[in-house]
Amino acid sequence: MRIERYTAEKAEEWNRFVALSKNGTFLFDRGYMDYHADRFEDHSLLFYLNNRLLALLPANRQGSTLYSHQGLTYGGLVVNEQATTAQVVELFRELMEYLAAEGINKLIYKPVPHIYHSVPAEEDLFALYSVCDAQLLERNVSCSIDLNRQLKWNRDRKYGINRSRNNGVVVSESDNWEGFWQILEENLMHKFGARPVHTIEEILLLHARFPRLIRLFTATKDNRMLGGTVLYLSRNVVHTQYISANEEGKHLRVLDAIFHHLLNEREWPCRYFDFGTSNGPDAHELKESLIHQKEGFGARAVVYDWYGAVLRCAK
């Protein structure tokens, strides 16, 4: 096993491996990861077995802690279909020794949730337990729909669809990112005193780099935008990165109309539709009204976990 730190010269090799991996998404492509490279000290790693690339770890360093990766929703080990459990266990043993030599004494690890796996890929979870004695630090709850077996919607969601239709709301794909960002920013600032993770300049850059994978759908009435959602598309999952509506849009229940369009009038080459997490700032807190709305579309829980390990001698 050989471990190398990522450099820009390895971008092509890195991206090619992500595209062919069994649990990678375009979030691990360097064209996506590096848009905020100035905010993090990148410490991504490549793992070679017998001189062949076996795995990648998108990561950044902060002091004596390695994170996988603070700039991503998830960021665990990315592996190919040939990787075995024994190999990944050995990989983590080597990783512990590498980190100790680098003066890193703590690992914060966010595995790729199973819905993003094209085939089972939880070797890292066993290795975290058996090699690192890792502990669960945080569990965020998302809501997902299996598009091959959709559950019935509740009455309130159906009422919202009819309300939007009767008021002439039209749902379509849009390129009016600035209009939606204005609604999103105003909504987040009013409700939470916060801003979107991405600035409008950043999301336009990422959309330009991944135009078929980062998409905007909006609801309009008389050509006025009332709300919308930004979708991230991976091989297995359609993920709602942002959802927002203005006051008129909320009154007319345009989000119900948008998700009816996306879930019943569109076909996706994916298995899951993921609405994103519904935790408060404290992960123990459940935003019940938010998750109730998502579950009203037939979505059910999928967890996004964080694990922590204090480094010790490898077994």
Coordinates of C-alpha atoms in Angstrom, one line a residue:
M1 CA 0.0 0.0 0.0
R2 CA 1.3 3.4 -0.9
I3 CA -0.3 6.7 0.1
E4 CA 0.2 9.9 -1.8
R5 CA -1.1 13.4 -1.1
Y6 CA -3.2 15.0 -3.9
T7 CA -1.6 17.6 -6.1
A8 CA -3.1 19.4 -9.1
E9 CA -1.0 17.3 -11.5
K10 CA -3.1 14.3 -10.4
A11 CA -6.5 15.9 -11.2
E12 CA -7.1 13.9 -14.4
E13 CA -6.2 10.6 -12.6
W14 CA -8.4 11.6 -9.7
N15 CA -11.4 12.5 -11.8
R16 CA -11.2 9.4 -13.9
F17 CA -11.2 7.2 -10.8
V18 CA -14.2 9.1 -9.3
A19 CA -16.2 8.6 -12.5
L20 CA -15.5 4.8 -12.5
S21 CA -15.9 4.3 -8.7
K22 CA -18.7 2.5 -7.0
N23 CA -19.6 5.2 -4.5
G24 CA -18.3 8.5 -6.0
T25 CA -20.4 11.5 -7.2
F26 CA -19.5 14.6 -9.1
L27 CA -19.0 16.4 -5.7
F28 CA -15.6 14.6 -5.6
D29 CA -14.6 15.8 -9.1
R30 CA -11.9 18.4 -8.7
G31 CA -13.9 20.8 -10.8
Y32 CA -16.4 20.8 -8.0
M33 CA -14.2 20.4 -5.0
D34 CA -11.7 23.1 -5.9
Y35 CA -14.2 25.9 -6.3
H36 CA -13.6 26.7 -2.6
A37 CA -10.0 25.6 -2.4
D38 CA -9.1 29.0 -0.8
R39 CA -11.2 28.2 2.2
F40 CA -9.5 24.9 3.1
E41 CA -6.1 23.4 3.4
D42 CA -6.6 20.5 1.1
H43 CA -5.1 17.2 2.3
S44 CA -6.8 14.7 0.0
L45 CA -5.1 11.3 -0.4
L46 CA -4.6 8.7 -3.1
F47 CA -4.1 5.0 -2.1
Y48 CA -2.2 2.7 -4.4
L49 CA -2.0 -1.1 -4.1
N50 CA 0.7 -2.8 -6.2
N51 CA 1.0 0.5 -8.0
R52 CA -2.7 0.6 -9.0
L53 CA -5.0 3.2 -7.7
L54 CA -7.4 1.5 -5.1
A55 CA -9.1 4.5 -3.4
L56 CA -9.3 8.2 -2.8
L57 CA -10.0 10.2 0.3
P58 CA -11.3 13.8 -0.3
A59 CA -10.0 15.6 2.8
N60 CA -8.7 18.8 4.4
R61 CA -6.6 19.5 7.4
Q62 CA -7.2 21.9 10.2
G63 CA -4.5 22.0 12.8
S64 CA -3.9 18.4 14.0
T65 CA -7.3 17.1 12.6
L66 CA -8.0 15.6 9.2
Y67 CA -11.6 16.1 8.0
S68 CA -13.2 14.2 5.1
H69 CA -14.1 16.9 3.8
Q70 CA -15.4 20.1 5.6
G71 CA -16.5 21.6 2.3
L72 CA -18.7 18.7 1.3
T73 CA -22.0 17.2 2.6
Y74 CA -20.3 13.8 2.7
G75 CA -16.7 12.9 1.9
G76 CA -15.6 9.4 2.8
L77 CA -13.4 6.9 1.1
V78 CA -14.1 6.5 -2.7
V79 CA -13.3 3.0 -3.9
N80 CA -13.5 1.0 -7.1
E81 CA -15.6 -2.2 -7.5
Q82 CA -12.5 -4.4 -7.0
A83 CA -11.8 -3.1 -3.5
T84 CA -12.3 -5.8 -0.8
T85 CA -13.0 -5.5 2.9
A86 CA -9.6 -6.9 3.8
Q87 CA -7.9 -4.3 1.5
V88 CA -9.8 -1.4 3.0
V89 CA -9.0 -2.6 6.5
E90 CA -5.3 -2.6 5.6
L91 CA -5.8 0.8 3.9
F92 CA -7.0 2.2 7.2
R93 CA -4.1 0.7 9.1
E94 CA -1.7 2.4 6.7
L95 CA -3.8 5.6 7.0
M96 CA -3.4 5.7 10.8
E97 CA 0.3 5.4 10.5
Y98 CA 0.5 8.0 7.8
L99 CA -1.5 10.5 9.8
A100 CA 0.6 9.9 12.9
A101 CA 3.7 10.6 10.9
E102 CA 2.1 13.9 9.7
G103 CA 1.4 15.1 13.2
I104 CA -2.4 14.5 12.8
N105 CA -4.0 13.0 15.9
K106 CA -7.7 13.1 15.1
L107 CA -9.9 12.0 12.1
I108 CA -13.4 13.3 11.5
Y109 CA -15.0 11.1 8.8
K110 CA -18.2 11.5 6.9
P111 CA -19.0 8.4 4.8
V112 CA -20.9 8.5 1.6
P113 CA -24.5 7.5 2.4
H114 CA -25.6 4.2 1.0
I115 CA -28.1 5.6 -1.4
Y116 CA -25.2 7.0 -3.4
H117 CA -23.6 3.6 -3.8
S118 CA -23.9 1.9 -7.2
V119 CA -23.1 -1.4 -5.5
P120 CA -22.5 -2.0 -1.7
A121 CA -19.6 0.0 -0.5
E122 CA -19.5 0.0 3.3
E123 CA -16.1 -1.5 3.8
D124 CA -15.0 1.8 5.3
L125 CA -17.6 1.6 8.1
F126 CA -16.2 -1.8 9.2
A127 CA -12.6 -0.5 9.0
L128 CA -13.5 2.6 11.1
Y129 CA -14.8 0.2 13.8
S130 CA -12.2 -2.4 13.7
V131 CA -9.0 -0.3 13.1
C132 CA -9.8 3.1 14.4
D133 CA -12.3 2.4 17.2
A134 CA -14.3 5.3 15.8
Q135 CA -17.3 6.7 17.6
L136 CA -20.5 8.2 16.1
L137 CA -20.3 12.0 16.6
E138 CA -23.3 13.2 14.7
R139 CA -26.3 11.8 12.8
N140 CA -28.3 14.0 10.5
V141 CA -31.6 12.7 9.1
S142 CA -32.5 13.2 5.5
C143 CA -35.6 12.1 3.6
S144 CA -35.6 10.0 0.4
I145 CA -38.0 8.5 -2.0
D146 CA -37.3 5.2 -3.8
L147 CA -38.5 6.1 -7.2
N148 CA -39.1 2.4 -8.0
R149 CA -41.6 2.2 -5.1
Q150 CA -43.2 5.6 -4.3
L151 CA -45.4 5.8 -1.3
K152 CA -48.7 7.7 -1.4
W153 CA -48.8 11.4 -0.7
N154 CA -50.8 12.8 2.2
R155 CA -53.9 14.9 1.7
D156 CA -52.2 18.2 2.5
R157 CA -49.7 17.8 -0.3
K158 CA -52.5 17.0 -2.8
Y159 CA -54.4 20.0 -1.7
G160 CA -51.3 22.2 -2.4
I161 CA -51.0 20.8 -5.9
N162 CA -54.6 21.7 -6.7
R163 CA -54.2 25.1 -5.2
S164 CA -51.3 25.9 -7.4
R165 CA -52.9 24.5 -10.5
N166 CA -56.1 26.5 -9.9
N167 CA -54.1 29.7 -9.6
G168 CA -52.2 29.3 -12.9
V169 CA -48.8 28.3 -11.4
V170 CA -46.4 26.9 -14.1
V171 CA -43.4 24.7 -13.2
S172 CA -40.5 24.4 -15.6
E173 CA -36.7 24.1 -15.8
S174 CA -35.1 27.6 -15.7
D175 CA -31.8 29.4 -16.2
N176 CA -32.9 32.4 -14.0
W177 CA -30.4 31.7 -11.2
E178 CA -30.2 35.3 -10.1
G179 CA -34.0 35.5 -9.6
F180 CA -34.1 32.3 -7.5
W181 CA -31.0 33.3 -5.5
Q182 CA -32.8 36.5 -4.5
I183 CA -35.7 34.5 -3.2
L184 CA -33.4 32.1 -1.5
E185 CA -31.2 34.7 0.2
E186 CA -34.2 36.7 1.5
N187 CA -35.9 33.6 2.8
L188 CA -32.8 32.3 4.7
M189 CA -31.9 35.7 6.1
H190 CA -35.5 36.2 7.4
K191 CA -35.9 32.7 8.9
F192 CA -32.4 31.9 10.1
G193 CA -30.3 35.0 9.8
A194 CA -28.1 33.0 7.4
R195 CA -26.9 32.9 3.8
P196 CA -26.8 30.1 1.2
V197 CA -23.6 27.9 1.3
H198 CA -22.9 29.1 -2.2
T199 CA -22.8 32.6 -3.5
I200 CA -24.6 33.4 -6.7
E201 CA -21.2 33.6 -8.4
E202 CA -20.2 30.2 -7.1
I203 CA -23.4 28.4 -8.1
L204 CA -23.1 30.0 -11.6
L205 CA -19.6 28.7 -11.9
L206 CA -20.5 25.2 -10.8
H207 CA -23.5 25.1 -13.1
A208 CA -21.3 26.1 -16.0
R209 CA -18.9 23.3 -15.1
F210 CA -21.7 20.7 -14.6
P211 CA -24.7 21.9 -16.6
R212 CA -26.6 18.6 -16.7
L213 CA -25.9 17.7 -13.1
I214 CA -26.7 21.0 -11.4
R215 CA -30.2 22.2 -12.5
L216 CA -32.8 24.7 -11.5
F217 CA -36.6 24.2 -11.6
T218 CA -38.9 27.1 -10.7
A219 CA -42.6 27.9 -10.3
T220 CA -44.0 31.1 -11.9
K221 CA -47.3 32.9 -12.2
D222 CA -47.8 35.5 -14.8
N223 CA -44.0 35.2 -15.5
R224 CA -43.2 36.1 -11.9
M225 CA -40.9 33.6 -10.1
L226 CA -42.5 32.4 -6.8
G227 CA -40.1 29.7 -5.8
G228 CA -37.8 26.9 -7.0
T229 CA -35.4 24.1 -6.2
V230 CA -31.8 23.4 -7.2
L231 CA -31.1 19.8 -8.0
Y232 CA -27.8 17.9 -7.9
L233 CA -27.9 14.7 -10.0
S234 CA -25.6 11.8 -9.4
R235 CA -25.8 8.2 -10.8
N236 CA -28.2 7.0 -8.1
V237 CA -29.7 10.1 -6.5
V238 CA -31.5 13.3 -7.4
H239 CA -30.7 15.6 -4.4
T240 CA -32.4 18.9 -3.6
Q241 CA -29.6 21.2 -2.7
Y242 CA -31.8 24.3 -2.2
I243 CA -35.6 24.7 -1.8
S244 CA -37.2 28.1 -1.4
A245 CA -40.4 30.1 -2.1
N246 CA -41.4 33.7 -1.5
E247 CA -44.5 34.7 0.6
E248 CA -46.8 34.5 -2.4
G249 CA -45.3 31.2 -3.4
K250 CA -45.9 29.8 0.0
H251 CA -49.5 31.0 0.0
L252 CA -50.1 29.3 -3.4
R253 CA -48.2 26.2 -2.3
V254 CA -45.8 26.3 -5.3
L255 CA -43.4 23.8 -3.7
D256 CA -46.0 21.1 -3.8
A257 CA -46.5 21.9 -7.5
I258 CA -42.7 21.8 -8.1
F259 CA -42.3 18.4 -6.5
H260 CA -45.4 16.9 -8.2
H261 CA -43.8 17.9 -11.5
L262 CA -40.4 16.5 -10.6
L263 CA -41.7 13.2 -9.2
N264 CA -44.6 12.5 -11.5
E265 CA -44.0 14.4 -14.7
R266 CA -40.3 13.8 -15.1
E267 CA -38.2 10.6 -15.5
W268 CA -34.8 10.4 -13.8
P269 CA -32.1 7.9 -14.5
C270 CA -31.7 7.5 -10.7
R271 CA -33.2 5.3 -8.0
Y272 CA -33.6 7.8 -5.2
F273 CA -34.9 11.4 -4.8
D274 CA -33.3 12.9 -1.7
F275 CA -34.8 16.0 0.0
G276 CA -31.8 16.7 2.3
T277 CA -31.5 16.9 6.0
S278 CA -34.0 18.2 8.6
N279 CA -31.8 18.8 11.6
G280 CA -31.4 22.0 13.6
P281 CA -27.9 23.5 14.4
D282 CA -27.8 20.8 17.1
A283 CA -28.0 17.5 15.2
H284 CA -30.1 16.1 18.1
E285 CA -32.8 18.6 17.2
L286 CA -35.4 17.5 14.6
K287 CA -37.2 20.2 12.6
E288 CA -40.5 18.4 12.7
S289 CA -42.5 20.8 10.4
L290 CA -39.8 20.5 7.8
I291 CA -39.5 16.7 7.8
H292 CA -43.3 16.4 8.0
Q293 CA -43.5 18.3 4.7
K294 CA -41.0 16.0 3.0
E295 CA -42.6 12.9 4.5
G296 CA -45.8 14.1 3.0
F297 CA -44.4 13.4 -0.4
G298 CA -43.7 9.8 0.6
A299 CA -40.1 10.3 1.6
R300 CA -38.6 8.3 4.5
A301 CA -35.4 8.6 6.6
V302 CA -31.8 8.2 5.4
V303 CA -29.0 9.2 7.8
Y304 CA -25.9 11.2 7.1
D305 CA -23.3 10.3 9.7
W306 CA -20.1 11.8 11.1
Y307 CA -17.5 9.6 12.9
G308 CA -14.6 10.6 15.0
A309 CA -11.4 8.7 15.8
V310 CA -8.5 9.6 18.1
L311 CA -5.4 8.1 16.5
R312 CA -3.7 5.3 18.2
C313 CA -1.2 2.7 17.1
A314 CA -2.5 0.6 14.2
K315 CA -3.3 -3.0 14.9

